[in-house]
Structures are given as C-alpha cells and as structure tokens.
CSV table of C-alpha atoms in Angstrom, one decimal:
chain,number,residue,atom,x,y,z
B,1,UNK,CA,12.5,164.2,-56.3
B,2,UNK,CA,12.5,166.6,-58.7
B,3,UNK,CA,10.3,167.7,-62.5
B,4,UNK,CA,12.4,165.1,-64.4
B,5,UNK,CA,12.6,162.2,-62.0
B,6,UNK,CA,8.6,162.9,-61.4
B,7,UNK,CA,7.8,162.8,-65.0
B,8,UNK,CA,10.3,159.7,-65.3
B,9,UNK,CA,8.2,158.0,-62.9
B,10,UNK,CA,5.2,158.9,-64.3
B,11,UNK,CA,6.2,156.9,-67.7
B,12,UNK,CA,7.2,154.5,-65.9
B,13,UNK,CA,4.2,153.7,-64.2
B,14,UNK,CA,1.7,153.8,-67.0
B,15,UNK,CA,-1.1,155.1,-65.8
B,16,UNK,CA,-1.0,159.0,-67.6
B,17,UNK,CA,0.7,157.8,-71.1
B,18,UNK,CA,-1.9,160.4,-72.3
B,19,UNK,CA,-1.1,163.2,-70.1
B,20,UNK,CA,3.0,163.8,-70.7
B,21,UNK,CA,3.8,166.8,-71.9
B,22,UNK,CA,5.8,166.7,-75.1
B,23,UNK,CA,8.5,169.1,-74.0
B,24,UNK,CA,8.8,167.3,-70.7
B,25,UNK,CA,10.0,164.0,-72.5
B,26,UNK,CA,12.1,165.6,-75.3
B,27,UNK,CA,14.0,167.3,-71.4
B,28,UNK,CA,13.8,164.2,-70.1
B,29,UNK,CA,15.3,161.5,-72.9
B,30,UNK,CA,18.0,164.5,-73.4
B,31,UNK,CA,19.2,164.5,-69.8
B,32,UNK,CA,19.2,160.7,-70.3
B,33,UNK,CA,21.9,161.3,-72.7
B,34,UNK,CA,20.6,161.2,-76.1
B,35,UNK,CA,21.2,163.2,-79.0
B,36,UNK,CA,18.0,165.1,-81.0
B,37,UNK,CA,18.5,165.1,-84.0
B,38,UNK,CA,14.7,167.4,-85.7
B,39,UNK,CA,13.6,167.0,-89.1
B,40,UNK,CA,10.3,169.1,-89.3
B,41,UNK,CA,8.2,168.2,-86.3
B,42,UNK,CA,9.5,165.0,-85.8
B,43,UNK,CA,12.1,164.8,-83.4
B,44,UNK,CA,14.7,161.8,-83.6
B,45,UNK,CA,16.9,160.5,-80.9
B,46,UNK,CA,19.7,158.7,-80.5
B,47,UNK,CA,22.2,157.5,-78.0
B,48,UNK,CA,25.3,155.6,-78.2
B,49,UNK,CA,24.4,151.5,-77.3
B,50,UNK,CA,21.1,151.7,-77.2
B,51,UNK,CA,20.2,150.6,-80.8
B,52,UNK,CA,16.2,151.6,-81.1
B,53,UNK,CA,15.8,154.7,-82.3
B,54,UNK,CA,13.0,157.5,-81.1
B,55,UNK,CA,10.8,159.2,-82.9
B,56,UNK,CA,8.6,162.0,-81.2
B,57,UNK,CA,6.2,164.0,-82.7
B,58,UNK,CA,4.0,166.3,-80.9
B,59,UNK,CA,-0.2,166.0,-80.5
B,60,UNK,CA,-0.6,169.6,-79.6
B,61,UNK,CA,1.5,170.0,-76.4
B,62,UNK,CA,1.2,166.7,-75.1
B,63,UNK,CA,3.3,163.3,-76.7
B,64,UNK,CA,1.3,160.9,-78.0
B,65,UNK,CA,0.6,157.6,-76.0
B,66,UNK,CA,2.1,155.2,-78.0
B,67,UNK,CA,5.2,156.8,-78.2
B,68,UNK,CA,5.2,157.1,-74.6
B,69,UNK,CA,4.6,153.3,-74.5
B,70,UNK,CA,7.8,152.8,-76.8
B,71,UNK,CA,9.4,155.0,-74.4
B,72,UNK,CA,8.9,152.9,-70.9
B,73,UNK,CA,10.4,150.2,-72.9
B,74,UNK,CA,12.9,151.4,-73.7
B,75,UNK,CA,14.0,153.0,-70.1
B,76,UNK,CA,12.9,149.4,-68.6
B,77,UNK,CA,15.1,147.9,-71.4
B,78,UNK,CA,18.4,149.7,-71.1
B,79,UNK,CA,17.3,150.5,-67.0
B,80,UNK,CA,17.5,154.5,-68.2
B,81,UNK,CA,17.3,157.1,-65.6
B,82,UNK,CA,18.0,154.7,-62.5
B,83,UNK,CA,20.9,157.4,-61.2
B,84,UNK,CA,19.3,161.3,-60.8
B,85,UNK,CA,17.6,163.0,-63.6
B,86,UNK,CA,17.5,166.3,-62.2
C-alpha cells in the first residue's frame, strides 16, 4: 500500500482525525477525482455525482478534524477510493 491508500485508511479509520496532513488530503480527494476549485485559503472541491461539496481550510499544516470527519463520510458514502489510490 502506498502514501495515499495509507492516509486513506487512516481517515477511514478515525482514530488520527487530528493528525492528517492538510496537503495529504487536498492529494488524496484530487486523485479521487475531484476538482479544486481555491478561493483564498479555502479550498473547494467538487466532483461530478457526488452532490456535497468540500470545503478545506488549513490549521497550520494539518486539516482540521471536523473536516476530516465530513470527509470519511463522504468516502463511506459514495465508497471513494475502494480501487488504488496510488
């Protein structure tokens, strides 16, 4: 397994929502397929049928926990990054 399927399973396991790097998910939900779209130091994504949008913005290097929470939902929702990652 490699960085991005390790970090997936790290969201996905919930136990280190506070210890994700924040350029480590912005990777991640990109090679998922979604689109960035940055307005300041918010970063927005999108992808096509998946109808919540992400918002991101960093604490210092690390993303905050409850946007890592919103995350996991949404990958458990939509069954995200089930195929490689890497």
């Amino acid at each position: 397994m490699g960085k991005y399927g390790k970090v997936r399973q790290k969201i996905l396991s919930g136990t280190a929502d506070e210890n994700i790097s924040f350029s480590d998910l912005r990777q991640l939900l990109i090679r998922l397929g979604f689109n960035e779209r940055i307005r300041g130091d918010h970063s927005i994504f999108t992808k096509e049928g998946i109808e919540e949008i992400i918002n991101l913005q960093p604490k210092g290097a690390k993303a905050k926990a409850y946007q890592i929470k919103q995350v996991r939902g949404i990958m458990l929702k939509y069954r995200l990054g089930e195929q490689h990652v890497d």
